[in-house]
mmCIF file of C-alpha atoms in Angstrom:
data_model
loop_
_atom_site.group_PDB
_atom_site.id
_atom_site.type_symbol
_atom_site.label_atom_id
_atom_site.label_comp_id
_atom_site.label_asym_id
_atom_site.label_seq_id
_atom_site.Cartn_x
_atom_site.Cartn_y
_atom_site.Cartn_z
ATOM 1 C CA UNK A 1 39.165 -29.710 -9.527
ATOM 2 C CA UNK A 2 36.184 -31.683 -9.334
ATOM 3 C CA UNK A 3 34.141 -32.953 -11.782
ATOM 4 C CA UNK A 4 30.956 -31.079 -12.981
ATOM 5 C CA UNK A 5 28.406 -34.076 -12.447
ATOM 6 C CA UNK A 6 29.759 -35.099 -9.299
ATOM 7 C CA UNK A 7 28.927 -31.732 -8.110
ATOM 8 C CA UNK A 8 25.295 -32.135 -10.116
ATOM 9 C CA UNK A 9 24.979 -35.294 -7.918
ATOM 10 C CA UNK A 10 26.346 -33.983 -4.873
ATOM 11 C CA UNK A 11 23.658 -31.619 -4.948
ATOM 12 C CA UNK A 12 20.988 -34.245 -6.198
ATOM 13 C CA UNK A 13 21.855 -36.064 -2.931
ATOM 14 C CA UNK A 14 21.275 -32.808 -0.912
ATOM 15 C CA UNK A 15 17.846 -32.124 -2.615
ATOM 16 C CA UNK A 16 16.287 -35.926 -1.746
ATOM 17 C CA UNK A 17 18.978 -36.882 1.447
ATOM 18 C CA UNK A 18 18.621 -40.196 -0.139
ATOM 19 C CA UNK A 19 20.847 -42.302 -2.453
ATOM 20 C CA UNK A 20 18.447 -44.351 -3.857
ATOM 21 C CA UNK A 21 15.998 -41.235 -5.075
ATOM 22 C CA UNK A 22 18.682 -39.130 -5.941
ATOM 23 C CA UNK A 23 20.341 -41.572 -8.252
ATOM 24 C CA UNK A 24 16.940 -42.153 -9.699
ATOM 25 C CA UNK A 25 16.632 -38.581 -10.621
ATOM 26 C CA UNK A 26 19.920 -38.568 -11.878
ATOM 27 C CA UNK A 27 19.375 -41.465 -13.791
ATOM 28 C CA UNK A 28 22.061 -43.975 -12.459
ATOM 29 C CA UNK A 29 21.850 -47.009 -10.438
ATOM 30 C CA UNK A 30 22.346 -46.322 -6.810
ATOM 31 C CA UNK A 31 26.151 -47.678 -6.619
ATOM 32 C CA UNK A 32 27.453 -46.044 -9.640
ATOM 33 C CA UNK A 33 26.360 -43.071 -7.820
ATOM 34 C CA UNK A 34 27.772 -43.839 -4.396
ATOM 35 C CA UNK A 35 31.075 -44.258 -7.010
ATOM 36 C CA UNK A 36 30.984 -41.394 -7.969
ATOM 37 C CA UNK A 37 30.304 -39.465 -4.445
ATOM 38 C CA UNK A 38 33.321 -41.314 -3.627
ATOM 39 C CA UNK A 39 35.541 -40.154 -6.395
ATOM 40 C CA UNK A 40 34.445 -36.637 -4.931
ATOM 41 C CA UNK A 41 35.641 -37.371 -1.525
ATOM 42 C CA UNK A 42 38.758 -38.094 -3.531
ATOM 43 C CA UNK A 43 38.945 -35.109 -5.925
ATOM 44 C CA UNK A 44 38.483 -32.848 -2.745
ATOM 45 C CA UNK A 45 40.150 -34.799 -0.056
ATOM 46 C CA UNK A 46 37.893 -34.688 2.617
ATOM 47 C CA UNK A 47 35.539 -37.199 3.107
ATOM 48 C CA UNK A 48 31.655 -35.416 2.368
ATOM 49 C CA UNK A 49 29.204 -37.585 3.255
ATOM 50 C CA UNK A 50 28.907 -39.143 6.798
ATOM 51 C CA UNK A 51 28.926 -43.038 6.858
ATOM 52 C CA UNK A 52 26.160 -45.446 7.427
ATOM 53 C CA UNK A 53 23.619 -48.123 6.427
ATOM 54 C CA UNK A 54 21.461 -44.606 4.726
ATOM 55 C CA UNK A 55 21.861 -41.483 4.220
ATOM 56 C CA UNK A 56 23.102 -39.953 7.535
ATOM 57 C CA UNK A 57 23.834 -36.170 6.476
ATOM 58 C CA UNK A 58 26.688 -34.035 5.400
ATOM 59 C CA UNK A 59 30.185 -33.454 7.100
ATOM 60 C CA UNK A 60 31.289 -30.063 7.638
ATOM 61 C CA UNK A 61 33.323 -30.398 4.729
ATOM 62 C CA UNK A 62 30.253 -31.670 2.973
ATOM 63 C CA UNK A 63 28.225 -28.572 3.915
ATOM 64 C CA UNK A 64 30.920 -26.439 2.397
ATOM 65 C CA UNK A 65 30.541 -28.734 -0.800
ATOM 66 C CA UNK A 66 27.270 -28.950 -1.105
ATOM 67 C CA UNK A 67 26.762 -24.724 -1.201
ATOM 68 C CA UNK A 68 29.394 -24.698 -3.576
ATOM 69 C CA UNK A 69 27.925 -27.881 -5.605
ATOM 70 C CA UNK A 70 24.197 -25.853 -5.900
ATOM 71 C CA UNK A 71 25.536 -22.707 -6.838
ATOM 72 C CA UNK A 72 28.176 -24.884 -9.965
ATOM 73 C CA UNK A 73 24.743 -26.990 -10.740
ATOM 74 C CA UNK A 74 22.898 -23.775 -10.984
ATOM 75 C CA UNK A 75 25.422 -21.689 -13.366
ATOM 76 C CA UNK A 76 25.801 -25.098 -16.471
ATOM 77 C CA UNK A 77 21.518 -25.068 -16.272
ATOM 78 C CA UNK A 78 22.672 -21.414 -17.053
ATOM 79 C CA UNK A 79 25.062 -21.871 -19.163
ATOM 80 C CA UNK A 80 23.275 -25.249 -21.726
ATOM 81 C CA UNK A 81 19.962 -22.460 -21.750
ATOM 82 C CA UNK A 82 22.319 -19.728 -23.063
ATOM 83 C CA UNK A 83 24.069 -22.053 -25.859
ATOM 84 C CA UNK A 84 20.637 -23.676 -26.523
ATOM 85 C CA UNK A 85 18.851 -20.194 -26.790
ATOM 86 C CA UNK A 86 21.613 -18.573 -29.056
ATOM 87 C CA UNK A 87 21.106 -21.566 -31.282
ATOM 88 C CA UNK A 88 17.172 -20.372 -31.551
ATOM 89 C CA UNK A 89 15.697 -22.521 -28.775
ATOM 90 C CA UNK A 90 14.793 -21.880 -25.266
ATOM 91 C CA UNK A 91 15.019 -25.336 -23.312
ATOM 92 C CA UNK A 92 15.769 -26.839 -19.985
ATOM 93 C CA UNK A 93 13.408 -26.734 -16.823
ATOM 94 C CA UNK A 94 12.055 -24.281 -14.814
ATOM 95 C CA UNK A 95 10.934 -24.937 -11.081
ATOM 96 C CA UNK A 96 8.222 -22.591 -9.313
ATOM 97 C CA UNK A 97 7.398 -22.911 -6.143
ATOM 98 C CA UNK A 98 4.281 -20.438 -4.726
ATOM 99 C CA UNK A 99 1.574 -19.848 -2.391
ATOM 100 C CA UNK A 100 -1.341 -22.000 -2.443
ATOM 101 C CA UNK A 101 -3.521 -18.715 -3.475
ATOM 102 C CA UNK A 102 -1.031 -17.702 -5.674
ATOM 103 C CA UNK A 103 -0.860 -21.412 -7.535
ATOM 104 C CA UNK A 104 -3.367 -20.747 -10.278
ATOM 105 C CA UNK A 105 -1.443 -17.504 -11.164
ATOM 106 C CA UNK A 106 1.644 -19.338 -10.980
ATOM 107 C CA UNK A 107 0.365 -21.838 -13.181
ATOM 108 C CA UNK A 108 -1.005 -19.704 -15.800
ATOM 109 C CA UNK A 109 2.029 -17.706 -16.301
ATOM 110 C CA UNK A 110 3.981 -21.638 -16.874
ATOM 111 C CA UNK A 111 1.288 -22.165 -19.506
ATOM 112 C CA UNK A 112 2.025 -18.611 -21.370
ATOM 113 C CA UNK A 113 5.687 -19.665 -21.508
ATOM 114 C CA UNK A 114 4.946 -23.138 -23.089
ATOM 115 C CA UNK A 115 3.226 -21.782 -25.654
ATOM 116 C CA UNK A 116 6.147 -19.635 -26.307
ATOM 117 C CA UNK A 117 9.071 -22.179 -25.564
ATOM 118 C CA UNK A 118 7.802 -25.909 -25.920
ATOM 119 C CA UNK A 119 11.213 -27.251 -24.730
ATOM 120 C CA UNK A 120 10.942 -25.552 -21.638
ATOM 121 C CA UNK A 121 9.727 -28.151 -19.167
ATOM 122 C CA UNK A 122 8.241 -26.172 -16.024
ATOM 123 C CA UNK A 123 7.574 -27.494 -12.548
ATOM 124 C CA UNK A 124 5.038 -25.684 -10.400
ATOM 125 C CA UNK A 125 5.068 -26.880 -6.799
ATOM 126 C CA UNK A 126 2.706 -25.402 -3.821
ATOM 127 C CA UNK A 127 5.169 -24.301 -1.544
ATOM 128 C CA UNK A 128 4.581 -22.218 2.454
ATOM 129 C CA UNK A 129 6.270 -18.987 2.343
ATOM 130 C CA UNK A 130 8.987 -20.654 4.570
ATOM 131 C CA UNK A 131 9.587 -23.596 2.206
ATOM 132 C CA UNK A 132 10.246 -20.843 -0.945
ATOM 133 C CA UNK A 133 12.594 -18.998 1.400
ATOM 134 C CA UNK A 134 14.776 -22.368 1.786
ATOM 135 C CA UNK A 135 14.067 -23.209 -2.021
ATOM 136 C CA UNK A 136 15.814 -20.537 -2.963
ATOM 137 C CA UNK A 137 18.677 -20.276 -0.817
ATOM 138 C CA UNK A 138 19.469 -23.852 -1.726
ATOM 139 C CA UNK A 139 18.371 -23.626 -5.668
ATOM 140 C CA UNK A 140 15.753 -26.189 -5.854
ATOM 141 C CA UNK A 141 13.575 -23.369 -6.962
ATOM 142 C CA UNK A 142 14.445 -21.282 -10.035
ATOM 143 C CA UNK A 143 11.404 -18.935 -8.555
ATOM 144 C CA UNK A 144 8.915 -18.375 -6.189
ATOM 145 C CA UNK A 145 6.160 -16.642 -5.696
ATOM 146 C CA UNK A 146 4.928 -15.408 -1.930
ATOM 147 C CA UNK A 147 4.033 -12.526 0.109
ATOM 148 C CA UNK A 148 5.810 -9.772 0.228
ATOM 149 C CA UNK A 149 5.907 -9.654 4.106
ATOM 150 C CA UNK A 150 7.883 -13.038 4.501
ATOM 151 C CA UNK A 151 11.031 -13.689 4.803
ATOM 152 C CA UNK A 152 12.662 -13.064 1.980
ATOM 153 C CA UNK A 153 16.455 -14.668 1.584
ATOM 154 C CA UNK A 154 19.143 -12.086 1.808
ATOM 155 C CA UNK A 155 20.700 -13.036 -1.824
ATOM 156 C CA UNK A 156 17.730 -12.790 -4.070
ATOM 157 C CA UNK A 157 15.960 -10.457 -5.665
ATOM 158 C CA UNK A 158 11.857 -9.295 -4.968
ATOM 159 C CA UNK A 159 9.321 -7.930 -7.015
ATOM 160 C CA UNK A 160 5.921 -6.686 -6.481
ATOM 161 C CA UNK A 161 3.691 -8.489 -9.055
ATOM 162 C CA UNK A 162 0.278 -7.659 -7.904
ATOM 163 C CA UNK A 163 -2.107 -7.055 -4.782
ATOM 164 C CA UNK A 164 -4.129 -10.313 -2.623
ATOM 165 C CA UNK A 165 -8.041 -8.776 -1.794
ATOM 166 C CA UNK A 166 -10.418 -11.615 0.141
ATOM 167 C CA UNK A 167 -13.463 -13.234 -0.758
ATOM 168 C CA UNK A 168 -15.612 -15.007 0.969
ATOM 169 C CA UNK A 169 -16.905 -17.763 -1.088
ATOM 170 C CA UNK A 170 -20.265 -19.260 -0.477
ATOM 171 C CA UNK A 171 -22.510 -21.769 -1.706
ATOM 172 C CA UNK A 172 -25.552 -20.440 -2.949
ATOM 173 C CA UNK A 173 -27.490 -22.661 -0.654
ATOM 174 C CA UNK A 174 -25.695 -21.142 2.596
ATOM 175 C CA UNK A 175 -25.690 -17.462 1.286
ATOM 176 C CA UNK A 176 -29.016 -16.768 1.761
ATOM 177 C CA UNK A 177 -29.955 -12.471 1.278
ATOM 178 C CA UNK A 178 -25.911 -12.059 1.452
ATOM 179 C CA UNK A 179 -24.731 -10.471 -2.130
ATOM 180 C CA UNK A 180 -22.345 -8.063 -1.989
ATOM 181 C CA UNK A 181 -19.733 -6.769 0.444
ATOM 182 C CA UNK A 182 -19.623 -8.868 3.796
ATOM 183 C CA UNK A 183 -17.609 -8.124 7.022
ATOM 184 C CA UNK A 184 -15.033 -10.339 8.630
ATOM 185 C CA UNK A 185 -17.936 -10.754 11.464
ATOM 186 C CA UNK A 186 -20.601 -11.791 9.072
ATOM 187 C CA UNK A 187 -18.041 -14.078 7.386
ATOM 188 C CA UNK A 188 -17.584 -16.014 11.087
ATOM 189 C CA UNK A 189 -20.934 -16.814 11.775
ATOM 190 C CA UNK A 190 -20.502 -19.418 8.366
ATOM 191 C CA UNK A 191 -19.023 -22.610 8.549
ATOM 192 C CA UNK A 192 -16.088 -22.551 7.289
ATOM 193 C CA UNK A 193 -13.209 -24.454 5.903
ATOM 194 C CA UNK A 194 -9.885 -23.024 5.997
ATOM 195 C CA UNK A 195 -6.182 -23.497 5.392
ATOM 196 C CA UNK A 196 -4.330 -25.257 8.152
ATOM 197 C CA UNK A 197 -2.632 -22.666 10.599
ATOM 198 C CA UNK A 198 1.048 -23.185 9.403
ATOM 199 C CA UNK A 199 0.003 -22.133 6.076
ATOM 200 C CA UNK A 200 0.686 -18.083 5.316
ATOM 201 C CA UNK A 201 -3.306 -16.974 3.879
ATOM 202 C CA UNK A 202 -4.513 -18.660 7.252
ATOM 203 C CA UNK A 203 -2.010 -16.495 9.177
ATOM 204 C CA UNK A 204 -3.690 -13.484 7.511
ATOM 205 C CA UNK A 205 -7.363 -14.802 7.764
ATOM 206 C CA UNK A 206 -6.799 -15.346 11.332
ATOM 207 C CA UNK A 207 -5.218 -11.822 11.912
ATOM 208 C CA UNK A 208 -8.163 -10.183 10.156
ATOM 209 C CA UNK A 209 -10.420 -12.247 11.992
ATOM 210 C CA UNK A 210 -8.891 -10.896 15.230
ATOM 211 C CA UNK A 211 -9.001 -7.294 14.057
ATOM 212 C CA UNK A 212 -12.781 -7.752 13.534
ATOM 213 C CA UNK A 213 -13.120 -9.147 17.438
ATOM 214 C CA UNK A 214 -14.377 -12.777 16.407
ATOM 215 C CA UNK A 215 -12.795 -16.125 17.050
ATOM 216 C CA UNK A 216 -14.783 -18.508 13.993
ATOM 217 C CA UNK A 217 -14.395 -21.964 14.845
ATOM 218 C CA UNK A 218 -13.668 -23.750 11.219
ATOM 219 C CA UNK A 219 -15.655 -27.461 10.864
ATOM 220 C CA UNK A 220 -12.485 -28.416 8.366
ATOM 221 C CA UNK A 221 -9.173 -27.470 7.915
ATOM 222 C CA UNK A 222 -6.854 -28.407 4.766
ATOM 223 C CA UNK A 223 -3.456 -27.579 3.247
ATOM 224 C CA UNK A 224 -5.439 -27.234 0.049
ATOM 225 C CA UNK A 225 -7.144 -24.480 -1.326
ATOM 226 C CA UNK A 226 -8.696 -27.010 -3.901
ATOM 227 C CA UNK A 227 -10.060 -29.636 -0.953
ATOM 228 C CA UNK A 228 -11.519 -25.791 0.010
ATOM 229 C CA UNK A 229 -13.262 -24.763 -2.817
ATOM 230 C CA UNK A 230 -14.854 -28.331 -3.305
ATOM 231 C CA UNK A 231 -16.280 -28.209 0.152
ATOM 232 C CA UNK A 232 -17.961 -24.986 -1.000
ATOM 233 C CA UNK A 233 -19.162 -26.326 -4.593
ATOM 234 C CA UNK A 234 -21.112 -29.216 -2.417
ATOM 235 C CA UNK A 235 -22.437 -26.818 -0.428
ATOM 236 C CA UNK A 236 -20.745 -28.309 2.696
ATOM 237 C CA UNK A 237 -18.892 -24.820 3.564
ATOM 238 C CA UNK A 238 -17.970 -21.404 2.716
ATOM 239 C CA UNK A 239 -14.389 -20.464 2.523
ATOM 240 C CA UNK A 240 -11.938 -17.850 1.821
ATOM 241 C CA UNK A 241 -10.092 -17.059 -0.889
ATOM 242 C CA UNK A 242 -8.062 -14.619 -2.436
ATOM 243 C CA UNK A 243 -9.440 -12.205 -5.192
ATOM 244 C CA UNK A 244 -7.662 -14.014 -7.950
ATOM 245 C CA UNK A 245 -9.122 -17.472 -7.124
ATOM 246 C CA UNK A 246 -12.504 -16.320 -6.616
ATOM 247 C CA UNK A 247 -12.286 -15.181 -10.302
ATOM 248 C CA UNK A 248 -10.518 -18.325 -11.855
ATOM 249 C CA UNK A 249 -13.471 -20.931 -9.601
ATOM 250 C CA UNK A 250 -16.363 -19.016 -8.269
ATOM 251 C CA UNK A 251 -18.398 -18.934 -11.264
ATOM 252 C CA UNK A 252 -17.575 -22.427 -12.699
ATOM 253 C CA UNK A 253 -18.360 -24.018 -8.774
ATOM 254 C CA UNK A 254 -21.521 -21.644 -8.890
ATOM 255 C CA UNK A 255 -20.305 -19.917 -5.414
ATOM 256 C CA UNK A 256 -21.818 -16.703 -4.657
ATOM 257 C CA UNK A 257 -18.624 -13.875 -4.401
ATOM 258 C CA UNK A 258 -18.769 -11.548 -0.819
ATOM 259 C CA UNK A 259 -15.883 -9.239 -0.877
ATOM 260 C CA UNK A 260 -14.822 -9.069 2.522
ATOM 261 C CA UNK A 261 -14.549 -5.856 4.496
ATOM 262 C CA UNK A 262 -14.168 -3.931 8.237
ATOM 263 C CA UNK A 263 -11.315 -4.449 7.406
ATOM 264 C CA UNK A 264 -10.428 -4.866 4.254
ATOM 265 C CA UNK A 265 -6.934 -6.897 3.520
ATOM 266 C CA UNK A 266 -4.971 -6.137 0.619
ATOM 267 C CA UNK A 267 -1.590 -7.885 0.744
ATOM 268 C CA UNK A 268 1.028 -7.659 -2.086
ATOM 269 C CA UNK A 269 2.681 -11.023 -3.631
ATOM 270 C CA UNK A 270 6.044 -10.886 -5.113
ATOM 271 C CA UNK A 271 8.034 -12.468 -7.316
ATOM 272 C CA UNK A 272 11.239 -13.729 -5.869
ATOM 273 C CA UNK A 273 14.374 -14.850 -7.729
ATOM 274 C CA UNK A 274 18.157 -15.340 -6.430
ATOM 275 C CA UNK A 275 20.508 -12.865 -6.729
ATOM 276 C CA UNK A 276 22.708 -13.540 -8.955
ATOM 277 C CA UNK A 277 25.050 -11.709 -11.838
ATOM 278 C CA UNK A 278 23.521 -14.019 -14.879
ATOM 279 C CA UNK A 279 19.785 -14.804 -14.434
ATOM 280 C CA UNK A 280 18.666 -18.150 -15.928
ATOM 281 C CA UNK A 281 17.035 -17.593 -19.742
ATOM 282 C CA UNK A 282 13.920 -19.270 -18.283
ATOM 283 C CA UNK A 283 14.049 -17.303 -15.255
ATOM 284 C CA UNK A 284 14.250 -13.963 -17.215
ATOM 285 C CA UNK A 285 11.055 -15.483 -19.641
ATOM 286 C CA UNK A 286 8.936 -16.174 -16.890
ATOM 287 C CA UNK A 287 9.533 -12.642 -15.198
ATOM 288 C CA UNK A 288 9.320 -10.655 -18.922
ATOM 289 C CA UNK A 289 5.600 -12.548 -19.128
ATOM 290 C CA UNK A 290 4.480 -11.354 -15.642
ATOM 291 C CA UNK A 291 5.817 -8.017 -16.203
ATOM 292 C CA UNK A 292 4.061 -7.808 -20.088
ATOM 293 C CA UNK A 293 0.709 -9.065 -17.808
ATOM 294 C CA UNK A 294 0.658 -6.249 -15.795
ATOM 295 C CA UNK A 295 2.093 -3.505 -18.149
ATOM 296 C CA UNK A 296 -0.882 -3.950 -20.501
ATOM 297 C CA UNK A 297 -3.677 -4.843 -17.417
#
C-alpha cells in the first residue's frame, strides 16, 4: 500500500507541476521530496512521474495515481476535521474558489465562519466558471461558487444560493439627469470598463448587450471587478456590476445605482460542492451559513 503523505505529495506535485513549489507547500526541501516520489514509484511499481531536468508531467500510471492520490488527500482533511471537531474544535482549511461578482459574497460568508471557528483557516480565490469546474474535479477547491448555467462537474453537488440582477454603476459626474432604471441602450452610449471577454459576467453583459441591438465599445477592459469599480470612483468610467456589488461599493465610491432593464438579466449563482458520501466539516459549515442567510432574508 502506499504511504498516506506520499499520496498528499503526489497530489501537491499535481496542484503546482513543480517540485520546487510543491515541496515548499509541503514543507520539505525539494530532494527529500523527489525521495519520497520515488519511494512511491516503488510502493506502486510503476514509475509516476516522467523524467527530466523539471517537471515534465505524469505517466499514464501517474494519471491513475494522481486521481486516486486527490481523492486519499481529500478523505484524512476529512477525516483530522472529524476527530478535531468531536474533540470540540472545528479546524483545518477551507478553499473557495468563485466568480469575480460573486467574491464579496464569497468572502463574507468566510468571515461568518471565522467568527464561529477561529481554527478554520479559509482561502478565497477569484476563479472563471471554467477554472471552479476543474477545481473541483481535481480537489483543489473544497467549494465554489458560479453560475448556475456553467458547466457543472458530473460528481458534485449544486445549489441555488441566490439570484445576479445588473447595475450600471456611474460616477456622479458622468450620470448626469440618469437616476433610476436605465436600458442596456442607454447603458452603451457610457464609457465603459468591463470584464475581459473570457470572464463569465462579460459573457452575459455582452449577450444582453446584443439582445438590446447595441455593440458598446469599452475604453478598458480588466479581469477585475475591483480595477472596475475604481475606474468608476475617479470618475474615469461607468461599469457594470451585479446587484450584490452595487450594494457592498456603490455608496462608499459615491456611484450613482441604474438598475438595468429592456431586458432585464437575472441569473442564479450556485453553490457547488463534490459529490461525495462524507462532506468535509468545513464544507458542511460554510453551506449551513449560506443556507441560515437566506432562510431568515
Amino acid at each position: 500500500m502506499p504511504d498516506l503523505r506520499d499520496m498528499e505529495l503526489l497530489a501537491a506535485l499535481a496542484r503546482h507541476k513543480h517540485f520546487a513549489r510543491a515541496a515548499a507547500e509541503c514543507g520539505i526541501s525539494q530532494p527529500a521530496f523527489s525521495a519520497r516520489i520515488r519511494n512511491l514509484e516503488e510502493a506502486l511499481g510503476a514509475p509516476v512521474v516522467m523524467r527530466g531536468n523539471r517537471f515534465m508531467g505524469f505517466t499514464h500510471e501517474g494519471e491513475i495515481a494522481v486521481k486516486w492520490a486527490r481523492i486519499m488527500s481529500a478523505d484524512a482533511r476529512g477525516l483530522r476535521q472529524e476527530i478535531d471537531l468531536a474533540r470540540g474544535a472545528l479546524t483545518g482549511d477551507l478553499v473557495v474558489g468563485a466568480v469575480p461578482t460573486a467574491l464579496a459574497f464569497a468572502g463574507g460568508i468566510a468571515a461568518e465562519l471565522q467568527k464561529s471557528y477561529e481554527s478554520v483557516a479559509v482561502q478565497v480565490y477569484s476563479r472563471s466558471a471554467g477554472e471552479i469546474a476543474q477545481g473541483l474535479q481535481d480537489f483543489s477547491l473544497d467549494v465554489g461558487i458560479t453560475y448556475q448555467e456553467s458547466s457543472i462537474p458530473a460528481a458534485s453537488r449544486a445549489e441555488q444560493i441566490y439570484e445576479e440582477r445588473y447595475e450600471l454603476l456611474v460616477p456622479a459626474g458622468l450620470a448626469g439627469a440618469h437616476r433610476g432604471r436605465i436600458s442596456w441602450a442607454q447603458a452603451a452610449e457610457f464609457p465603459l470598463c468591463l470584464l475581459t471577454r473570457n470572464m463569465q459576467n462579460r459573457k452575459i453583459v455582452d449577450e444582453a448587450f446584443a439582445a438590446a441591438c447595441v455593440a458598446p465599445k469599452p475604453v478598458m477592459e480588466t479581469n477585475s471587478f475591483i480595477v472596475a469599480l475604481l475606474q468608476a470612483k475617479n470618475g474615469n468610467a461607468a461599469t457594470i456590476a451585479p446587484e450584490i456589488l452595487s450594494e457592498t461599493f456603490g455608496a462608499s465610491f459615491d456611484l450613482v445605482r441604474l438598475p438595468l432593464v429592456e431586458p432585464e438579466i437575472v441569473k442564479p449563482l450556485c453553490m457547488v460542492i463534490a459529490d461525495r458520501d462524507r462532506v468535509i466539516p468545513a464544507v458542511e459549515a460554510f453551506q449551513g451559513i449560506i443556507r441560515q442567510r437566506f432562510a431568515t432574508a
